[in-house]
PDB file of C-alpha atoms in Angstrom:
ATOM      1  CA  UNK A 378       0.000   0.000   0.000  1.00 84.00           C
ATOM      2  CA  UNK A 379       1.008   3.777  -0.302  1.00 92.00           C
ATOM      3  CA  UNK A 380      -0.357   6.888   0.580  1.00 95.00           C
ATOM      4  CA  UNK A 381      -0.960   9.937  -1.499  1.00 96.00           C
ATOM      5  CA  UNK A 382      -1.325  13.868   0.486  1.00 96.00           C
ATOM      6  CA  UNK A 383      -2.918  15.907  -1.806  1.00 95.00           C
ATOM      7  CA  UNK A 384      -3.278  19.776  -1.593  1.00 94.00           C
ATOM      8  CA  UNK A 385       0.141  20.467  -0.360  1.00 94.00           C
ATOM      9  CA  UNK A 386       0.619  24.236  -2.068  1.00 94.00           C
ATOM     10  CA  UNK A 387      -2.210  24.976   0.550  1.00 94.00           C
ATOM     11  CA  UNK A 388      -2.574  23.302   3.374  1.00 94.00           C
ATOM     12  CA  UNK A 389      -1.417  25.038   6.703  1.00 94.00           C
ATOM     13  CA  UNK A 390       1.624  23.689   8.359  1.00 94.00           C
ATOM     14  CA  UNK A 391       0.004  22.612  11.260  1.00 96.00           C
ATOM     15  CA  UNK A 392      -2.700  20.710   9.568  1.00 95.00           C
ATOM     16  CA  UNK A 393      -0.125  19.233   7.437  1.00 95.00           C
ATOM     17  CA  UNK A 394       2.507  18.104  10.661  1.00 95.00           C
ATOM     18  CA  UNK A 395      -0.916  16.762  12.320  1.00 95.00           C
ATOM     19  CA  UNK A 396      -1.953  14.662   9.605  1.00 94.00           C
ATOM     20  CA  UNK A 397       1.755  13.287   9.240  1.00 95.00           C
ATOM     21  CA  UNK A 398       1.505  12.403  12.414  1.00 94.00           C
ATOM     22  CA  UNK A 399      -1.771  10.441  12.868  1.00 90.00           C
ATOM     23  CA  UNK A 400      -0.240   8.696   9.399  1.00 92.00           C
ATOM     24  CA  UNK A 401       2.656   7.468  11.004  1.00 92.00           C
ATOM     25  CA  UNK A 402       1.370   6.652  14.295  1.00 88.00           C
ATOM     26  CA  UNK A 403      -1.152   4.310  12.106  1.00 85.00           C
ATOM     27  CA  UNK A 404       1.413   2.700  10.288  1.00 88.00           C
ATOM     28  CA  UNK A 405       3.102   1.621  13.408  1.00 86.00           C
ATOM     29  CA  UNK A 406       0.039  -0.170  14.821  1.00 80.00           C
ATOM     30  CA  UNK A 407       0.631  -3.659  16.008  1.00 73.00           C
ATOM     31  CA  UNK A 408      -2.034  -4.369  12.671  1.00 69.00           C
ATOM     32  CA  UNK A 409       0.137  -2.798  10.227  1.00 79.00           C
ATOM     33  CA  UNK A 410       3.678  -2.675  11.117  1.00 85.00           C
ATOM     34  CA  UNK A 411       5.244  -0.457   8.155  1.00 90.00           C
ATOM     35  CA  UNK A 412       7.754   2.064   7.702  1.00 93.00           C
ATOM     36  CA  UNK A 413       6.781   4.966   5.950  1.00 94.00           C
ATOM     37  CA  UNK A 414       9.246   6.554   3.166  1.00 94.00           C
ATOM     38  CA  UNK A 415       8.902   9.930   2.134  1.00 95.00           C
ATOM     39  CA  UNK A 416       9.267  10.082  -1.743  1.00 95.00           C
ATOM     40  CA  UNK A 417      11.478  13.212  -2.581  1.00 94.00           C
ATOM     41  CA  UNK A 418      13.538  12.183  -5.502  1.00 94.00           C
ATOM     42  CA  UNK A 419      13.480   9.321  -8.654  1.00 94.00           C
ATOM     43  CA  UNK A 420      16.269   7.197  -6.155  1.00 95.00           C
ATOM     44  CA  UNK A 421      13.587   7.085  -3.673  1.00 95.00           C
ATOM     45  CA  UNK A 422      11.035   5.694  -6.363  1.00 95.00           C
ATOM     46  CA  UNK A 423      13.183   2.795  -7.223  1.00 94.00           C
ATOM     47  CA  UNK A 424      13.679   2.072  -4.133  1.00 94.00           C
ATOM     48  CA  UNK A 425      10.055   2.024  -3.049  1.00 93.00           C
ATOM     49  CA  UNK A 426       8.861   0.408  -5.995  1.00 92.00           C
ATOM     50  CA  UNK A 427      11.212  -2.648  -5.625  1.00 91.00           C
ATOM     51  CA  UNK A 428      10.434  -3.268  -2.435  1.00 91.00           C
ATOM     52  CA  UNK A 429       6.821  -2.692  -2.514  1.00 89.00           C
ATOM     53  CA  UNK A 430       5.971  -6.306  -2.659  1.00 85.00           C
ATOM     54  CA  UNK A 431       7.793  -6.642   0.350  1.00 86.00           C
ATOM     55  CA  UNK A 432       4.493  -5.496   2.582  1.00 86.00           C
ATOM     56  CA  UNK A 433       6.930  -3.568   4.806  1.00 91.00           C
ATOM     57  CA  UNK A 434       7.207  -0.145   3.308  1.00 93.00           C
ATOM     58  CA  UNK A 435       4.649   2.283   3.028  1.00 94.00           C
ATOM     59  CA  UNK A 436       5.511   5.162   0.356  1.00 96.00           C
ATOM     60  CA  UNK A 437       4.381   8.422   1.157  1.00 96.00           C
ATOM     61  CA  UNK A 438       3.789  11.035  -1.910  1.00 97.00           C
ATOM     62  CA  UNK A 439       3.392  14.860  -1.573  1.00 96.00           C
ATOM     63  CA  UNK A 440       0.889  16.592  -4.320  1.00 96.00           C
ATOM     64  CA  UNK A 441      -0.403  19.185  -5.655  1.00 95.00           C
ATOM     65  CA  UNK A 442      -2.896  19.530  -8.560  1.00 94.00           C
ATOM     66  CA  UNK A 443      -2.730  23.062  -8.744  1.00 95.00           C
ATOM     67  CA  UNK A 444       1.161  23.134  -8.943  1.00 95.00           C
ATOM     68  CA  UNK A 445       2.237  19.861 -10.212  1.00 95.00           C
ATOM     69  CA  UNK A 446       4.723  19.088  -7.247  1.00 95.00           C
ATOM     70  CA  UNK A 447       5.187  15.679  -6.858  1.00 95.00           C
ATOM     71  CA  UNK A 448       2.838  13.956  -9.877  1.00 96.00           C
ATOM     72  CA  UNK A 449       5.693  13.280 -11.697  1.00 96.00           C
ATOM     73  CA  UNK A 450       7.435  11.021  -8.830  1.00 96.00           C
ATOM     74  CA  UNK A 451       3.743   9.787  -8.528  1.00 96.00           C
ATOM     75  CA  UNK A 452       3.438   8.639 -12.394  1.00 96.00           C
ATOM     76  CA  UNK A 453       6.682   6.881 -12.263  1.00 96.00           C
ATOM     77  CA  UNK A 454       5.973   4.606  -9.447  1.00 95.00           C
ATOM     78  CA  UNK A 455       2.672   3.818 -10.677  1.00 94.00           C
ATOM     79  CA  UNK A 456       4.212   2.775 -13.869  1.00 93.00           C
ATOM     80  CA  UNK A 457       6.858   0.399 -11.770  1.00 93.00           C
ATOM     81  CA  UNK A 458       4.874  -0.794  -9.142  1.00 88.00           C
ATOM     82  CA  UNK A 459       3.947  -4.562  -9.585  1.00 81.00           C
ATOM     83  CA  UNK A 460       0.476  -5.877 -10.302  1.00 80.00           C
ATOM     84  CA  UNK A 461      -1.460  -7.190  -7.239  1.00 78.00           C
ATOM     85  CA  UNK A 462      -3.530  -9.214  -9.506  1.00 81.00           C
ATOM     86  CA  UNK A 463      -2.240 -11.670 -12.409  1.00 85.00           C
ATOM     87  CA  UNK A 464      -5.076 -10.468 -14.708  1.00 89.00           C
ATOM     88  CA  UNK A 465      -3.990 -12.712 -17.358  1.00 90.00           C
ATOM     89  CA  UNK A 466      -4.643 -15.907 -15.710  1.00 91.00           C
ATOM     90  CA  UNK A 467      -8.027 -14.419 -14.467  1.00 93.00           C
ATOM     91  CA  UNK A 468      -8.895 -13.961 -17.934  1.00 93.00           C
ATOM     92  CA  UNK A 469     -10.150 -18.120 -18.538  1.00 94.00           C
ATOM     93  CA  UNK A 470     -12.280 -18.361 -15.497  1.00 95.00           C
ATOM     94  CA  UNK A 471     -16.364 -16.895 -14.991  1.00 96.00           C
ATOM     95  CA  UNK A 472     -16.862 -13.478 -15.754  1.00 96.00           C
ATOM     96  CA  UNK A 473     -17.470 -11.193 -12.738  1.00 96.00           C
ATOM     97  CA  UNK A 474     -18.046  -7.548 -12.992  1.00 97.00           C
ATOM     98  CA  UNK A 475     -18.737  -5.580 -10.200  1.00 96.00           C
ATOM     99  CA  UNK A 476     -21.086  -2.322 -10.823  1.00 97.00           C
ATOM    100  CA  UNK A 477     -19.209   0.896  -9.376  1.00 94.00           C
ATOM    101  CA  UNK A 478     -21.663   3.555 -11.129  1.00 96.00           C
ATOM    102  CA  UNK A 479     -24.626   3.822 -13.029  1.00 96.00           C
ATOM    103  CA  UNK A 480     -26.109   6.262 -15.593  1.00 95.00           C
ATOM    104  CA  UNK A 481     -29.287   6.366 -18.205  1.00 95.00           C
ATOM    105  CA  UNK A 482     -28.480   7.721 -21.480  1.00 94.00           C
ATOM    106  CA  UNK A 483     -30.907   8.818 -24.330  1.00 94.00           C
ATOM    107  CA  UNK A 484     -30.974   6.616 -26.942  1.00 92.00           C
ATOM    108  CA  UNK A 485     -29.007   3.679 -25.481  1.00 94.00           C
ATOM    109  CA  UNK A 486     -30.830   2.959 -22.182  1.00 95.00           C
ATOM    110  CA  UNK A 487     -29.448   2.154 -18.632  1.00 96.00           C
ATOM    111  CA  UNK A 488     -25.298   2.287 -19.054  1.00 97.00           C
ATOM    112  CA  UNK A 489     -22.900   0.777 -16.044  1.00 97.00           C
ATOM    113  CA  UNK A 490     -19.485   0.739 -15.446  1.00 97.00           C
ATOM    114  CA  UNK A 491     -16.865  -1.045 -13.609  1.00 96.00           C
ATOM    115  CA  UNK A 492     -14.012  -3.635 -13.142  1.00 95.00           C
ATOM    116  CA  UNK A 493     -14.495  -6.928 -14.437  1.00 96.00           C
ATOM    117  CA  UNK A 494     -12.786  -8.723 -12.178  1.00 95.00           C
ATOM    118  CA  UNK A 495     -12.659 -11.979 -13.752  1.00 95.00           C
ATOM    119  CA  UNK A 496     -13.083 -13.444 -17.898  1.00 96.00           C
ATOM    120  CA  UNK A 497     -14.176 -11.961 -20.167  1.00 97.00           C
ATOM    121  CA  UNK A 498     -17.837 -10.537 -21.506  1.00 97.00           C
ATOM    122  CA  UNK A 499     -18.787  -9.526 -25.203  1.00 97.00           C
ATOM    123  CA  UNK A 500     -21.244  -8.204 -26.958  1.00 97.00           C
ATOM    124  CA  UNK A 501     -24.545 -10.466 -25.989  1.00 96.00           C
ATOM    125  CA  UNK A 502     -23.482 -12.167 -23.613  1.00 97.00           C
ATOM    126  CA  UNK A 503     -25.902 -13.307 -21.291  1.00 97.00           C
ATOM    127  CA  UNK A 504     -25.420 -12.587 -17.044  1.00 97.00           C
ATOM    128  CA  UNK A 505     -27.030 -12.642 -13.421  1.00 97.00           C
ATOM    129  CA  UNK A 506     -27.508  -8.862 -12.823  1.00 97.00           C
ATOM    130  CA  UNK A 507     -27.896  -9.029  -8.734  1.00 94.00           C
ATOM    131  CA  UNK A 508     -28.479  -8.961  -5.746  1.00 95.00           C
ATOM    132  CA  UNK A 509     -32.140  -7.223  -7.292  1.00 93.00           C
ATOM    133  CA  UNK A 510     -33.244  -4.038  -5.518  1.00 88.00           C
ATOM    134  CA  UNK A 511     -36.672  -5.447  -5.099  1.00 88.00           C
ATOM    135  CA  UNK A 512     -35.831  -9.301  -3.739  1.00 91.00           C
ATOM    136  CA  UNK A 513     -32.040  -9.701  -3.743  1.00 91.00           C
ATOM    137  CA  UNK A 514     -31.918 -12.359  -6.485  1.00 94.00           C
ATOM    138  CA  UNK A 515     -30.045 -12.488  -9.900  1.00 96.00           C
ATOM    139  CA  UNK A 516     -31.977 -11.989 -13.095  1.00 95.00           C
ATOM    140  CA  UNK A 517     -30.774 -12.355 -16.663  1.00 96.00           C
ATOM    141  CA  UNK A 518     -30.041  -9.450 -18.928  1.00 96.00           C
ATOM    142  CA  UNK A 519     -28.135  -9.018 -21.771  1.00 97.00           C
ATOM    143  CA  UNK A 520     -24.998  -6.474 -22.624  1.00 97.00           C
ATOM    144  CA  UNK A 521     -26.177  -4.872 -25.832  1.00 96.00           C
ATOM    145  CA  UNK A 522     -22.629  -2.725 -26.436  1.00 97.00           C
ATOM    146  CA  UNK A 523     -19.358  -1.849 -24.194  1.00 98.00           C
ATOM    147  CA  UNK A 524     -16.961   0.757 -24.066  1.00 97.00           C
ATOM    148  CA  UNK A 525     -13.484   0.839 -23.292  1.00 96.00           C
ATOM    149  CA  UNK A 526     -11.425   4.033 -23.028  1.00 94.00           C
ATOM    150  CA  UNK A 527     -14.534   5.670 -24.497  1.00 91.00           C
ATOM    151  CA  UNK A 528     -13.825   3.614 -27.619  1.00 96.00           C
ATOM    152  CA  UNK A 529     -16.958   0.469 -28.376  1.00 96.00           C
ATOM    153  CA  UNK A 530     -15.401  -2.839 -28.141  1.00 97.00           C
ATOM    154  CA  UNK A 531     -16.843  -6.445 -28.856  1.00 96.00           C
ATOM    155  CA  UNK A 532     -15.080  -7.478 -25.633  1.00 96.00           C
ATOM    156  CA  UNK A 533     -13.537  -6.515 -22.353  1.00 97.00           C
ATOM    157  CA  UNK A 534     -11.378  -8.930 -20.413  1.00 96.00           C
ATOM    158  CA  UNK A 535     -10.144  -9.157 -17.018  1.00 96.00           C
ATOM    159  CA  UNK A 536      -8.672  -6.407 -15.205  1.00 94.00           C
ATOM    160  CA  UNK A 537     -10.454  -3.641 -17.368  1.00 95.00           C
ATOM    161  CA  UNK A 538     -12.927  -1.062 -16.718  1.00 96.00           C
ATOM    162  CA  UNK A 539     -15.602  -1.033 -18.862  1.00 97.00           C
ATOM    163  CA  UNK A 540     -19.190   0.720 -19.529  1.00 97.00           C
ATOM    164  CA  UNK A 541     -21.455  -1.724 -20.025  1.00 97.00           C
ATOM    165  CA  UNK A 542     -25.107  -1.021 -21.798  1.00 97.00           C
ATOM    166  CA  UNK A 543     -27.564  -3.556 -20.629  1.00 97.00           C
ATOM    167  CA  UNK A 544     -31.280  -5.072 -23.047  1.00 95.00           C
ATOM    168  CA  UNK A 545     -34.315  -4.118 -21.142  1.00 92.00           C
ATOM    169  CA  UNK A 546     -33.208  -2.966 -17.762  1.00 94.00           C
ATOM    170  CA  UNK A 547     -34.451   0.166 -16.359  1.00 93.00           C
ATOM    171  CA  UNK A 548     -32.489   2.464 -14.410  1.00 92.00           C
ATOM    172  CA  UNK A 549     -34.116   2.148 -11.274  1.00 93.00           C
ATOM    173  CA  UNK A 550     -33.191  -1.640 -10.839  1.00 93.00           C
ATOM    174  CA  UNK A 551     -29.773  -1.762 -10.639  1.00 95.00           C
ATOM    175  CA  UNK A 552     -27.266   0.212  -8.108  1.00 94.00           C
ATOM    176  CA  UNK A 553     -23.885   0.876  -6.931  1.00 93.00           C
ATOM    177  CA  UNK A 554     -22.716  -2.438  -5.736  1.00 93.00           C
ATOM    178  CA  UNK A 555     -24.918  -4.748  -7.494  1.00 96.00           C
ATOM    179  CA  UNK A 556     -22.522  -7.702  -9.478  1.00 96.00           C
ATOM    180  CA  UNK A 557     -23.386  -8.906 -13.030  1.00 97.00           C
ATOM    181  CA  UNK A 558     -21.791 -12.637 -13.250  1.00 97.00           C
ATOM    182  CA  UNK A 559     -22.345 -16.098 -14.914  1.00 96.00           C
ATOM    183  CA  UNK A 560     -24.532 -18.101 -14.234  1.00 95.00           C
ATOM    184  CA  UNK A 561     -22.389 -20.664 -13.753  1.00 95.00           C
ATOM    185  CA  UNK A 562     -21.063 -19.224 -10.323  1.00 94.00           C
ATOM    186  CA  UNK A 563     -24.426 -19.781  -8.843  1.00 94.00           C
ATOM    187  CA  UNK A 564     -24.047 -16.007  -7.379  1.00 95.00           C
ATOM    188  CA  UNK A 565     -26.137 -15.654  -3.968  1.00 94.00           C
ATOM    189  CA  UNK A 566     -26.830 -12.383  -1.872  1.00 95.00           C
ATOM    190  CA  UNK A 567     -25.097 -12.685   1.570  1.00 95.00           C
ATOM    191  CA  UNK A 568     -26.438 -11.060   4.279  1.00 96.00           C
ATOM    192  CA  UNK A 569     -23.532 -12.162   6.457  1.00 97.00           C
ATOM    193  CA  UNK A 570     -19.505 -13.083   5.812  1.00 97.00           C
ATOM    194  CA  UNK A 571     -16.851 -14.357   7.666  1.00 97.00           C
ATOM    195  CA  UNK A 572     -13.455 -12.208   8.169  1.00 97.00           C
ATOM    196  CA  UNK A 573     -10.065 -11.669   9.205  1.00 95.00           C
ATOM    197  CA  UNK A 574      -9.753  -8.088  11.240  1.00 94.00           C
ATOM    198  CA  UNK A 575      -7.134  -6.287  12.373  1.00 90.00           C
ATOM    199  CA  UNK A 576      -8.104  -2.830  14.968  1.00 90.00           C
ATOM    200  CA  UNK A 577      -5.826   0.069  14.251  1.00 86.00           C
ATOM    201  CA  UNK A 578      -7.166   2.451  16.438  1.00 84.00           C
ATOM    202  CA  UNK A 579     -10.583   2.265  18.868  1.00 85.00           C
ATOM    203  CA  UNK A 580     -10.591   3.830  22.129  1.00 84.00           C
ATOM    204  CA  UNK A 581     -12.416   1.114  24.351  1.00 87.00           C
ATOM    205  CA  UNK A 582     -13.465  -1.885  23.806  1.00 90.00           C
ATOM    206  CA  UNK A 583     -14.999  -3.960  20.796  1.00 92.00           C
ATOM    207  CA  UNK A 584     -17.554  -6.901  21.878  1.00 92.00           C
ATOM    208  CA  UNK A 585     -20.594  -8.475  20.038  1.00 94.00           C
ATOM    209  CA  UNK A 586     -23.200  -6.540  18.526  1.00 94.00           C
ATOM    210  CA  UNK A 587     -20.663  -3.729  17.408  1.00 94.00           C
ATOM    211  CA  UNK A 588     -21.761  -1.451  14.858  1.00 95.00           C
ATOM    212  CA  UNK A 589     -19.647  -0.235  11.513  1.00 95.00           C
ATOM    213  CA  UNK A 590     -19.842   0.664   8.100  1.00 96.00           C
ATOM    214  CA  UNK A 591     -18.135  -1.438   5.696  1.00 97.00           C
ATOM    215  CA  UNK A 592     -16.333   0.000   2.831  1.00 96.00           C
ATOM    216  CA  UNK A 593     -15.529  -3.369   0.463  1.00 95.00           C
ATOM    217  CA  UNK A 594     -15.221  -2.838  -3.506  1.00 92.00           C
ATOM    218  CA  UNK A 595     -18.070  -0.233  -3.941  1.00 93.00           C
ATOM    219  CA  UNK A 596     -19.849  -1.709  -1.206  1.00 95.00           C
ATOM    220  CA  UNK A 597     -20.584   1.302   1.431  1.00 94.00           C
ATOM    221  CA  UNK A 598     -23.226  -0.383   4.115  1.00 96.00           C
ATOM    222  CA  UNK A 599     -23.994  -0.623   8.323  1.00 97.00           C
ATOM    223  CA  UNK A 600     -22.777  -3.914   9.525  1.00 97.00           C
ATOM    224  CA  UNK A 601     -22.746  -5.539  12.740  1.00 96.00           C
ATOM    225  CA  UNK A 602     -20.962  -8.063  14.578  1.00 96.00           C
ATOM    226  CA  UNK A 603     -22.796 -11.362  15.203  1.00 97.00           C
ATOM    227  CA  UNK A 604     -19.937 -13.717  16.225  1.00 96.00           C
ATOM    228  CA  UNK A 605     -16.044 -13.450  17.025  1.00 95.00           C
ATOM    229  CA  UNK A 606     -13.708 -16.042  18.222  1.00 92.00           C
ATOM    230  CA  UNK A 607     -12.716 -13.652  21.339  1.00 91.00           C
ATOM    231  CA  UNK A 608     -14.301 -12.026  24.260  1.00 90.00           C
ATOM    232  CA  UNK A 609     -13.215  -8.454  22.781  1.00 92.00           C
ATOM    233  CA  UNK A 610     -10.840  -6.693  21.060  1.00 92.00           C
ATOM    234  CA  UNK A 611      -8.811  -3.741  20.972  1.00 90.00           C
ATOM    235  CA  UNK A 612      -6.456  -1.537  19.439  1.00 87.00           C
ATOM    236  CA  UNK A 613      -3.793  -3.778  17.539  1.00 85.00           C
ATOM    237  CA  UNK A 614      -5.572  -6.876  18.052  1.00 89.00           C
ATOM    238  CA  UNK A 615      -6.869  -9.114  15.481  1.00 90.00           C
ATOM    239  CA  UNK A 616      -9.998 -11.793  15.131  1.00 94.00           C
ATOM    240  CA  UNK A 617     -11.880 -13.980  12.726  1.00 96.00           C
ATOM    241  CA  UNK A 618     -15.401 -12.202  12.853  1.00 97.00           C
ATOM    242  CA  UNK A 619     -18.620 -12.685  11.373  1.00 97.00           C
ATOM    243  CA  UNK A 620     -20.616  -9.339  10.020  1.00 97.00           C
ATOM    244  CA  UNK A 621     -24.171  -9.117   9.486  1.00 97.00           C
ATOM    245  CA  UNK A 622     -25.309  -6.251   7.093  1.00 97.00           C
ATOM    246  CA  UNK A 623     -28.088  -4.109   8.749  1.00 96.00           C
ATOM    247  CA  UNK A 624     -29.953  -2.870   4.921  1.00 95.00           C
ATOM    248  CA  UNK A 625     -29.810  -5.283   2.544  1.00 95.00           C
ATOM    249  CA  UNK A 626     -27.695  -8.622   1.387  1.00 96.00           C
ATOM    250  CA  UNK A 627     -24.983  -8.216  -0.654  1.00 96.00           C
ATOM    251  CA  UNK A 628     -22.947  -9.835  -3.168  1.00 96.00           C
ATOM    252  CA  UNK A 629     -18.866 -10.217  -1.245  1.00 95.00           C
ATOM    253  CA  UNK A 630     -16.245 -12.064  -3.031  1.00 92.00           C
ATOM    254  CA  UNK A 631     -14.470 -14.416  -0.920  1.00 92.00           C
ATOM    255  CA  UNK A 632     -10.412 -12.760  -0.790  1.00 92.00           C
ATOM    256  CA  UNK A 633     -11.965  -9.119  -1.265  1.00 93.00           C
ATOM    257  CA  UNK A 634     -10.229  -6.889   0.980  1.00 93.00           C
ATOM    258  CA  UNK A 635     -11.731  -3.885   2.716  1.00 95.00           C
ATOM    259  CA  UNK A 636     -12.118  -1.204   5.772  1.00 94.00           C
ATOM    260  CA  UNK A 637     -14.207  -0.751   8.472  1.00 95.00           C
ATOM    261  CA  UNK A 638     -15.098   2.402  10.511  1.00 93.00           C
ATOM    262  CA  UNK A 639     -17.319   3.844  13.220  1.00 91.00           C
ATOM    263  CA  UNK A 640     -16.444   7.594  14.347  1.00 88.00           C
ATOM    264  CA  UNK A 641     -11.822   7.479  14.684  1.00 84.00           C
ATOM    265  CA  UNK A 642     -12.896   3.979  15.131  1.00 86.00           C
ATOM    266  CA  UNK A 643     -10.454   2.252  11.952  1.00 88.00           C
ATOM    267  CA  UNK A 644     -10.110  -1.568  11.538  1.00 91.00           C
ATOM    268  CA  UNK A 645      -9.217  -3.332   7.744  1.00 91.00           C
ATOM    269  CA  UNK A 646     -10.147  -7.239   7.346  1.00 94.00           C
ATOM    270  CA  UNK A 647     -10.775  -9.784   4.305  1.00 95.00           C
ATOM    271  CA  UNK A 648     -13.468 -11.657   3.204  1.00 96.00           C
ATOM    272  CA  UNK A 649     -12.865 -15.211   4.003  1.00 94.00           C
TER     273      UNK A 649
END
């Protein structure tokens, strides 16, 4: 992971020596354990981007939109910095595509984009759009075009982001969140999940029935706690959980990563 401070050409110096600090003094949670690196120069680039995989480092750019400082260090790590995913072997398996926005255009109908996050869809394809607003299930529709990079393609592959326009779905049924997938994956809505949890900061105590919102993929939703293999936790500690969403089921990939967070309350986990 690395960290990006925007707004530098502006932001008081106090502000800025306050937020350095709460940045640090995260990183060195019993949860995290990484040393943060200050990018200044292109030697400190290389050196950060080699060692990235490591999981030990935790880069730490300085930007400014308005002024350009520090974009171009930015743009050269992100064109160094390894893949998390192999994308290429993701390509021969199911198609999943996980809806980040949505948008209704004249003349095409209902448009969404996203990440296809596994195969590969073309042009008529048939999916499971899901979990449905009205009963949480997964209906068939068809993807009647797709654009890539603004340009329309016959097929987007693993790894992409894509806009998607979908046969005979209106507007109103599908949302942030929502998954379109094959139907060979058997997709179910999931109103609880099992995961690993690590605290980085909470002030008391954390015991069953705990309240959070969950910030996984594009998923942004109340959850509580309805099992843990402890008594309670606390700062630096970590647990297998189980969350129950409070609104609605949801579609979670087992693997995804994500935060949680309830007031300076700040915990990360994974689906398992």
């Amino acid at each position: 992971s690395f960290f990006v401070i925007t707004k530098v050409d502006i932001c008081p110096e106090h502000v800025f020596e306050n937020t350095m600090k709460s940045l640090h003094a995260i990183l060195k949670k019993p949860g995290v354990k990484k040393i943060p690196i200050m990018v200044r120069n292109q030697d400190d680039v290389m050196t950060c981007a080699r060692n990235l995989s490591s999981d030990t480092i935790a880069p730490i750019f300085l930007t400014s939109s308005v002024t350009g400082e520090g974009l171009d260090l930015l743009r050269q790590f992100l064109n160094l910095v390894p893949q998390r995913y192999e994308w290429f072997s993701k390509m021969s398996k199911e198609p999943e595509f996980i809806i980040d926005e949505t948008f209704a255009v004249p003349g095409v109908g209902t448009v969404v984009s996203g990440t296809l996050k596994s195969g590969s869809i073309g042009v008529n394809d048939t999916l499971l759009l899901g979990p449905d607003v009205a009963d949480s299930s997964f209906k068939p529709t068809s993807v009647k075009s797709i654009h890539y990079k603004r340009m329309v393609v016959d097929k987007a592959v693993a790894g992409q982001t894509a806009a998607l326009a979908l046969k005979k779905v209106k507007r109103n049924q599908v949302r942030k969140g929502q998954a379109l997938v094959s139907s060979r994956l058997q997709p179910k809505a999931a109103w609880e999940f099992d995961a690993d949890i690590a605290i980085l900061t909470h002030s008391t105590t954390i015991h069953l029935k705990y309240q959070a919102v969950i910030h996984c993929e594009i998923i942004r939703q109340a959850a509580k706690v309805v099992a843990m293999d402890c008594e309670k936790l606390r700062s630096g500690d970590r647990a297998i959980v189980r969350f129950r969403f409070l609104v609605r089921p949801e579609y979670v990939i087992r693997g995804t990563r994500f935060i949680f967070r309830e007031g300076k309350t700040k915990g990360i986990g994974m689906v398992i």
